[in-house]
């Protein structure tokens, strides 16, 4: 069986073409994707060719770990899953391309255990499950943020989850004045903030020089949580030494994070609406990716696969 998929042939060389799928295994499901999101973190690194060495890295590849759709077929041990509306955190099912992360296709095959049932009522907002779980994972093992740096989609989700979890609304920094509106709060210009006693700072900007800025705003013994994805980071040691700064790296989300996010959504304390700013038909993928990475007005780009 073949499927249409977004293929990154090489950095900044992308197209939509038919590609062969590996056969379904006995415990696999086949999902007809309806929407998939474009990540401005890891996928931008793949697009620019700046992705660090990573298991499975190489071109050509199918990107994407933010897809949602319906189970339409399954192996003999997973037939009960047919009809489920699921979130797909990636797939590795292509005969002639790497699945890194493999979710941006019209049809994907993946192990049934990785196809996560979600509320169909979320519609296209369901593609935000990976980002919401990534934001949730940043809280594991640490305190809620006093300051969130960056009011892109990850920063917004970190802030929303902090509030949904009962923590006080953190201060949020954003340099782009057009991105300062929040859901019941507003982000501010960093230059307008004089505080230098934050206990916990979450960085969602992904800026490579953020540590010097963050350390300069910490109280003694404070912690910086690196919630983005970075190529290389460095910082001046003396200011960090004087503050006895602590650094924590938040990595990939887990099934427990997904469960936490779904519980917060079900309770009505966490909302995912208002975060997707742009949508394109999947047939326009060649234009959608540069826009997702380069348009300052684009908070989140989604591809619609329903007409392919």
Tab-separated table of C-alpha atoms in Angstrom:
chain	number	residue	atom	x	y	z
A	1	UNK	CA	0.000	0.000	0.000
A	2	UNK	CA	1.149	3.549	-0.744
A	3	UNK	CA	0.359	6.788	1.023
A	4	UNK	CA	0.931	10.470	0.388
A	5	UNK	CA	3.519	11.859	2.762
A	6	UNK	CA	5.569	14.980	3.295
A	7	UNK	CA	9.139	14.046	2.413
A	8	UNK	CA	12.195	16.053	3.386
A	9	UNK	CA	14.634	14.968	0.681
A	10	UNK	CA	17.380	17.210	2.069
A	11	UNK	CA	17.542	20.442	4.090
A	12	UNK	CA	15.087	22.980	2.639
A	13	UNK	CA	14.050	20.509	-0.058
A	14	UNK	CA	10.563	19.239	0.676
A	15	UNK	CA	7.676	17.798	-1.286
A	16	UNK	CA	4.486	15.775	-1.097
A	17	UNK	CA	4.708	12.422	-2.838
A	18	UNK	CA	3.500	8.840	-2.764
A	19	UNK	CA	5.567	6.399	-0.753
A	20	UNK	CA	5.205	2.714	0.083
A	21	UNK	CA	4.092	1.668	3.558
A	22	UNK	CA	5.444	-1.364	5.353
A	23	UNK	CA	2.727	-3.992	5.938
A	24	UNK	CA	0.621	-3.916	9.090
A	25	UNK	CA	1.897	-6.119	11.893
A	26	UNK	CA	-0.419	-8.258	14.005
A	27	UNK	CA	-0.456	-5.631	16.781
A	28	UNK	CA	-0.429	-2.567	14.530
A	29	UNK	CA	-3.156	-0.128	13.593
A	30	UNK	CA	-3.583	1.922	10.438
A	31	UNK	CA	-4.650	5.530	10.932
A	32	UNK	CA	-6.150	7.858	8.333
A	33	UNK	CA	-4.650	11.192	9.353
A	34	UNK	CA	-6.931	14.239	9.212
A	35	UNK	CA	-4.647	16.944	10.626
A	36	UNK	CA	-0.953	17.184	11.399
A	37	UNK	CA	0.988	20.006	13.022
A	38	UNK	CA	4.345	21.472	12.031
A	39	UNK	CA	6.802	21.801	14.909
A	40	UNK	CA	8.872	24.993	14.948
A	41	UNK	CA	11.411	23.277	17.219
A	42	UNK	CA	12.688	19.907	16.030
A	43	UNK	CA	11.157	20.121	12.545
A	44	UNK	CA	12.746	23.507	11.965
A	45	UNK	CA	16.106	21.949	12.799
A	46	UNK	CA	15.400	19.158	10.300
A	47	UNK	CA	14.352	21.739	7.703
A	48	UNK	CA	17.507	23.830	8.139
A	49	UNK	CA	19.827	20.819	8.408
A	50	UNK	CA	20.918	21.861	11.920
A	51	UNK	CA	19.445	18.881	13.759
A	52	UNK	CA	22.185	17.349	15.947
A	53	UNK	CA	23.089	13.698	15.484
A	54	UNK	CA	20.007	11.765	16.519
A	55	UNK	CA	18.999	8.063	16.372
A	56	UNK	CA	17.356	7.499	13.004
A	57	UNK	CA	18.592	10.789	11.587
A	58	UNK	CA	19.135	11.029	7.846
A	59	UNK	CA	17.401	12.029	4.603
A	60	UNK	CA	14.985	11.393	2.964
A	61	UNK	CA	12.676	11.451	5.942
A	62	UNK	CA	9.041	11.907	6.874
A	63	UNK	CA	8.785	14.448	9.716
A	64	UNK	CA	6.013	15.004	12.218
A	65	UNK	CA	4.878	13.885	15.653
A	66	UNK	CA	1.651	15.906	15.958
A	67	UNK	CA	-0.986	14.046	13.973
A	68	UNK	CA	-4.575	13.071	14.637
A	69	UNK	CA	-7.016	10.808	12.832
A	70	UNK	CA	-9.081	7.631	12.859
A	71	UNK	CA	-8.060	3.981	13.016
A	72	UNK	CA	-9.312	2.418	9.761
A	73	UNK	CA	-7.587	-0.976	9.822
A	74	UNK	CA	-5.623	-3.126	12.231
A	75	UNK	CA	-3.683	-6.343	12.648
A	76	UNK	CA	-5.332	-9.426	14.049
A	77	UNK	CA	-4.535	-8.532	17.678
A	78	UNK	CA	-5.743	-4.927	17.418
A	79	UNK	CA	-9.036	-5.203	15.521
A	80	UNK	CA	-10.961	-3.764	18.470
A	81	UNK	CA	-9.221	-0.425	17.876
A	82	UNK	CA	-10.872	0.160	14.473
A	83	UNK	CA	-12.928	3.335	14.618
A	84	UNK	CA	-10.909	4.939	17.440
A	85	UNK	CA	-10.055	8.632	17.149
A	86	UNK	CA	-6.370	8.821	18.082
A	87	UNK	CA	-3.359	11.023	18.506
A	88	UNK	CA	-0.289	9.783	16.596
A	89	UNK	CA	3.077	10.809	18.116
A	90	UNK	CA	4.970	9.689	15.013
A	91	UNK	CA	5.364	6.526	12.951
A	92	UNK	CA	8.184	4.561	11.359
A	93	UNK	CA	6.381	2.678	8.618
A	94	UNK	CA	7.918	3.744	5.295
A	95	UNK	CA	9.754	1.492	2.903
A	96	UNK	CA	11.918	4.136	1.225
A	97	UNK	CA	12.235	6.934	3.795
A	98	UNK	CA	13.126	7.302	7.436
A	99	UNK	CA	10.307	7.886	9.873
A	100	UNK	CA	11.746	10.821	11.823
A	101	UNK	CA	9.311	11.423	13.294
A	102	UNK	CA	7.045	10.038	10.623
A	103	UNK	CA	3.555	11.338	11.374
A	104	UNK	CA	3.028	13.769	8.494
A	105	UNK	CA	1.268	11.511	6.005
A	106	UNK	CA	-2.250	10.725	4.839
A	107	UNK	CA	-2.058	7.182	6.233
A	108	UNK	CA	0.323	5.707	8.806
A	109	UNK	CA	0.861	2.308	10.400
A	110	UNK	CA	2.075	2.095	13.978
A	111	UNK	CA	1.880	-0.181	17.030
A	112	UNK	CA	-1.577	0.000	18.603
A	113	UNK	CA	-0.062	0.953	21.961
A	114	UNK	CA	1.305	4.175	20.438
A	115	UNK	CA	-2.046	5.279	19.006
A	116	UNK	CA	-3.448	7.303	21.901
A	117	UNK	CA	-7.250	7.667	22.150
A	118	UNK	CA	-8.297	11.308	22.550
A	119	UNK	CA	-11.578	13.204	22.618
A	120	UNK	CA	-12.792	13.603	19.043
A	121	UNK	CA	-14.505	16.804	20.147
A	122	UNK	CA	-11.106	18.506	20.252
A	123	UNK	CA	-11.044	18.429	16.440
A	124	UNK	CA	-7.830	19.773	14.974
A	125	UNK	CA	-6.759	21.054	18.428
A	126	UNK	CA	-5.970	17.426	19.217
A	127	UNK	CA	-2.686	17.798	17.334
A	128	UNK	CA	-1.512	19.931	20.285
A	129	UNK	CA	-1.413	16.893	22.562
A	130	UNK	CA	2.348	16.395	22.064
A	131	UNK	CA	3.150	20.014	22.864
A	132	UNK	CA	0.812	20.036	25.846
A	133	UNK	CA	2.418	16.840	27.159
A	134	UNK	CA	5.889	18.328	26.561
A	135	UNK	CA	4.837	21.389	28.564
A	136	UNK	CA	3.438	19.139	31.290
A	137	UNK	CA	6.660	17.105	31.420
A	138	UNK	CA	8.617	20.249	32.271
A	139	UNK	CA	6.834	20.304	35.642
A	140	UNK	CA	7.912	16.769	36.587
A	141	UNK	CA	10.383	16.829	39.467
A	142	UNK	CA	10.314	20.582	39.982
A	143	UNK	CA	8.351	23.624	41.046
A	144	UNK	CA	5.900	25.542	38.881
A	145	UNK	CA	7.387	28.544	37.064
A	146	UNK	CA	7.593	32.040	38.502
A	147	UNK	CA	8.778	33.257	35.094
A	148	UNK	CA	8.194	31.811	31.619
A	149	UNK	CA	10.493	33.101	28.876
A	150	UNK	CA	8.856	33.053	25.448
A	151	UNK	CA	5.161	33.278	24.621
A	152	UNK	CA	5.110	31.040	21.599
A	153	UNK	CA	2.922	27.974	21.686
A	154	UNK	CA	5.082	26.051	24.192
A	155	UNK	CA	5.300	29.046	26.529
A	156	UNK	CA	1.532	29.489	26.344
A	157	UNK	CA	0.942	25.836	27.177
A	158	UNK	CA	3.384	25.922	30.093
A	159	UNK	CA	1.562	28.965	31.438
A	160	UNK	CA	-1.880	27.428	30.923
A	161	UNK	CA	-0.846	24.170	32.617
A	162	UNK	CA	0.653	26.054	35.568
A	163	UNK	CA	-2.628	27.904	36.064
A	164	UNK	CA	-4.716	24.753	35.459
A	165	UNK	CA	-2.667	22.950	38.126
A	166	UNK	CA	-3.526	25.592	40.711
A	167	UNK	CA	-0.253	27.525	40.708
A	168	UNK	CA	-0.246	31.338	40.602
A	169	UNK	CA	-0.032	32.784	37.101
A	170	UNK	CA	3.665	33.241	36.295
A	171	UNK	CA	5.222	36.317	34.779
A	172	UNK	CA	5.632	35.736	31.031
A	173	UNK	CA	8.186	37.453	28.793
A	174	UNK	CA	7.719	38.061	25.089
A	175	UNK	CA	9.769	40.390	22.871
A	176	UNK	CA	7.212	40.368	20.025
A	177	UNK	CA	4.452	42.793	21.001
A	178	UNK	CA	1.979	40.973	18.746
A	179	UNK	CA	2.352	37.801	20.813
A	180	UNK	CA	1.688	39.219	24.278
A	181	UNK	CA	-2.003	38.384	24.608
A	182	UNK	CA	-2.804	35.404	26.805
A	183	UNK	CA	-5.823	33.526	28.173
A	184	UNK	CA	-6.620	35.517	31.304
A	185	UNK	CA	-3.129	36.999	31.540
A	186	UNK	CA	-0.774	39.078	29.412
A	187	UNK	CA	2.911	38.649	28.571
A	188	UNK	CA	5.249	41.592	29.078
A	189	UNK	CA	8.346	43.052	27.467
A	190	UNK	CA	11.426	41.706	29.313
A	191	UNK	CA	12.814	45.245	29.383
A	192	UNK	CA	9.859	46.306	31.532
A	193	UNK	CA	10.623	43.694	34.206
A	194	UNK	CA	13.038	44.694	36.980
A	195	UNK	CA	12.762	41.545	39.114
A	196	UNK	CA	15.956	39.614	39.853
A	197	UNK	CA	14.677	37.196	42.454
A	198	UNK	CA	12.818	34.524	40.493
A	199	UNK	CA	12.997	31.095	42.098
A	200	UNK	CA	12.057	29.051	39.030
A	201	UNK	CA	12.413	30.169	35.433
A	202	UNK	CA	11.145	28.080	32.531
A	203	UNK	CA	12.657	28.848	29.134
A	204	UNK	CA	10.362	28.161	26.191
A	205	UNK	CA	12.197	30.424	23.753
A	206	UNK	CA	14.829	27.952	22.584
A	207	UNK	CA	17.287	30.855	22.293
A	208	UNK	CA	20.919	29.632	22.389
A	209	UNK	CA	22.054	32.560	24.565
A	210	UNK	CA	19.194	32.406	27.065
A	211	UNK	CA	21.145	31.106	30.066
A	212	UNK	CA	23.010	34.334	30.797
A	213	UNK	CA	19.723	36.238	30.698
A	214	UNK	CA	17.921	33.719	32.897
A	215	UNK	CA	20.715	33.391	35.468
A	216	UNK	CA	20.779	37.163	35.852
A	217	UNK	CA	17.149	37.061	37.029
A	218	UNK	CA	17.465	34.173	39.512
A	219	UNK	CA	17.426	34.365	43.277
A	220	UNK	CA	20.168	32.437	45.107
A	221	UNK	CA	19.624	28.705	44.688
A	222	UNK	CA	17.109	29.281	41.893
A	223	UNK	CA	16.474	26.908	39.017
A	224	UNK	CA	16.337	27.329	35.244
A	225	UNK	CA	14.255	24.718	33.416
A	226	UNK	CA	15.202	24.257	29.769
A	227	UNK	CA	11.938	23.268	28.126
A	228	UNK	CA	12.923	23.945	24.501
A	229	UNK	CA	15.238	22.090	22.132
A	230	UNK	CA	18.694	23.576	21.663
A	231	UNK	CA	21.621	23.001	19.359
A	232	UNK	CA	24.287	24.291	21.764
A	233	UNK	CA	24.145	26.290	25.018
A	234	UNK	CA	26.789	28.192	26.961
A	235	UNK	CA	26.816	30.577	29.902
A	236	UNK	CA	29.135	32.720	32.001
A	237	UNK	CA	30.061	30.684	35.066
A	238	UNK	CA	30.707	33.411	37.713
A	239	UNK	CA	27.119	34.763	37.900
A	240	UNK	CA	25.753	31.202	38.071
A	241	UNK	CA	28.330	30.345	40.735
A	242	UNK	CA	27.385	33.360	42.850
A	243	UNK	CA	23.700	32.380	42.711
A	244	UNK	CA	24.329	28.648	43.126
A	245	UNK	CA	22.084	28.261	40.094
A	246	UNK	CA	20.558	24.916	39.206
A	247	UNK	CA	19.718	23.781	35.675
A	248	UNK	CA	17.153	21.151	34.730
A	249	UNK	CA	16.562	19.774	31.236
A	250	UNK	CA	13.059	18.674	30.289
A	251	UNK	CA	13.144	15.968	27.629
A	252	UNK	CA	10.483	13.921	25.845
A	253	UNK	CA	6.994	13.550	27.217
A	254	UNK	CA	5.771	10.220	28.601
A	255	UNK	CA	2.404	8.420	28.583
A	256	UNK	CA	1.863	9.737	32.127
A	257	UNK	CA	2.156	13.312	30.798
A	258	UNK	CA	-0.466	12.575	28.142
A	259	UNK	CA	-2.764	11.167	30.841
A	260	UNK	CA	-2.272	14.280	32.982
A	261	UNK	CA	-3.066	16.583	30.070
A	262	UNK	CA	-6.193	14.631	29.138
A	263	UNK	CA	-7.390	14.758	32.760
A	264	UNK	CA	-6.872	18.532	32.886
A	265	UNK	CA	-8.775	18.951	29.616
A	266	UNK	CA	-11.600	16.683	30.807
A	267	UNK	CA	-11.892	18.686	34.032
A	268	UNK	CA	-12.246	21.911	32.062
A	269	UNK	CA	-9.215	23.539	33.702
A	270	UNK	CA	-7.010	23.302	30.598
A	271	UNK	CA	-8.063	24.631	27.192
A	272	UNK	CA	-6.255	24.092	23.900
A	273	UNK	CA	-8.286	26.544	21.820
A	274	UNK	CA	-6.854	29.712	20.318
A	275	UNK	CA	-3.378	28.255	19.769
A	276	UNK	CA	-3.563	27.197	16.101
A	277	UNK	CA	-3.141	30.330	14.007
A	278	UNK	CA	-2.713	28.956	10.463
A	279	UNK	CA	-4.077	26.039	8.457
A	280	UNK	CA	-3.161	24.873	4.962
A	281	UNK	CA	-4.299	21.984	2.817
A	282	UNK	CA	-1.664	19.259	2.862
A	283	UNK	CA	-1.239	19.787	-0.872
A	284	UNK	CA	0.298	23.167	-0.004
A	285	UNK	CA	2.977	21.651	2.248
A	286	UNK	CA	5.831	23.150	0.227
A	287	UNK	CA	4.570	26.620	1.109
A	288	UNK	CA	3.320	25.774	4.596
A	289	UNK	CA	6.693	24.738	6.045
A	290	UNK	CA	8.604	27.944	5.207
A	291	UNK	CA	5.623	29.965	6.473
A	292	UNK	CA	5.517	27.986	9.734
A	293	UNK	CA	9.181	28.738	10.363
A	294	UNK	CA	9.477	32.246	8.974
A	295	UNK	CA	6.170	34.067	9.382
A	296	UNK	CA	6.223	35.979	12.706
A	297	UNK	CA	2.412	35.907	12.759
A	298	UNK	CA	2.341	32.096	12.616
A	299	UNK	CA	1.953	30.652	16.093
A	300	UNK	CA	1.067	27.145	14.899
A	301	UNK	CA	0.629	25.759	11.380
A	302	UNK	CA	-1.610	22.752	10.745
A	303	UNK	CA	-1.914	20.662	7.577
A	304	UNK	CA	-5.376	19.427	6.600
A	305	UNK	CA	-5.211	15.942	5.008
A	306	UNK	CA	-8.949	15.372	4.588
A	307	UNK	CA	-9.042	16.222	0.875
A	308	UNK	CA	-5.968	14.240	-0.171
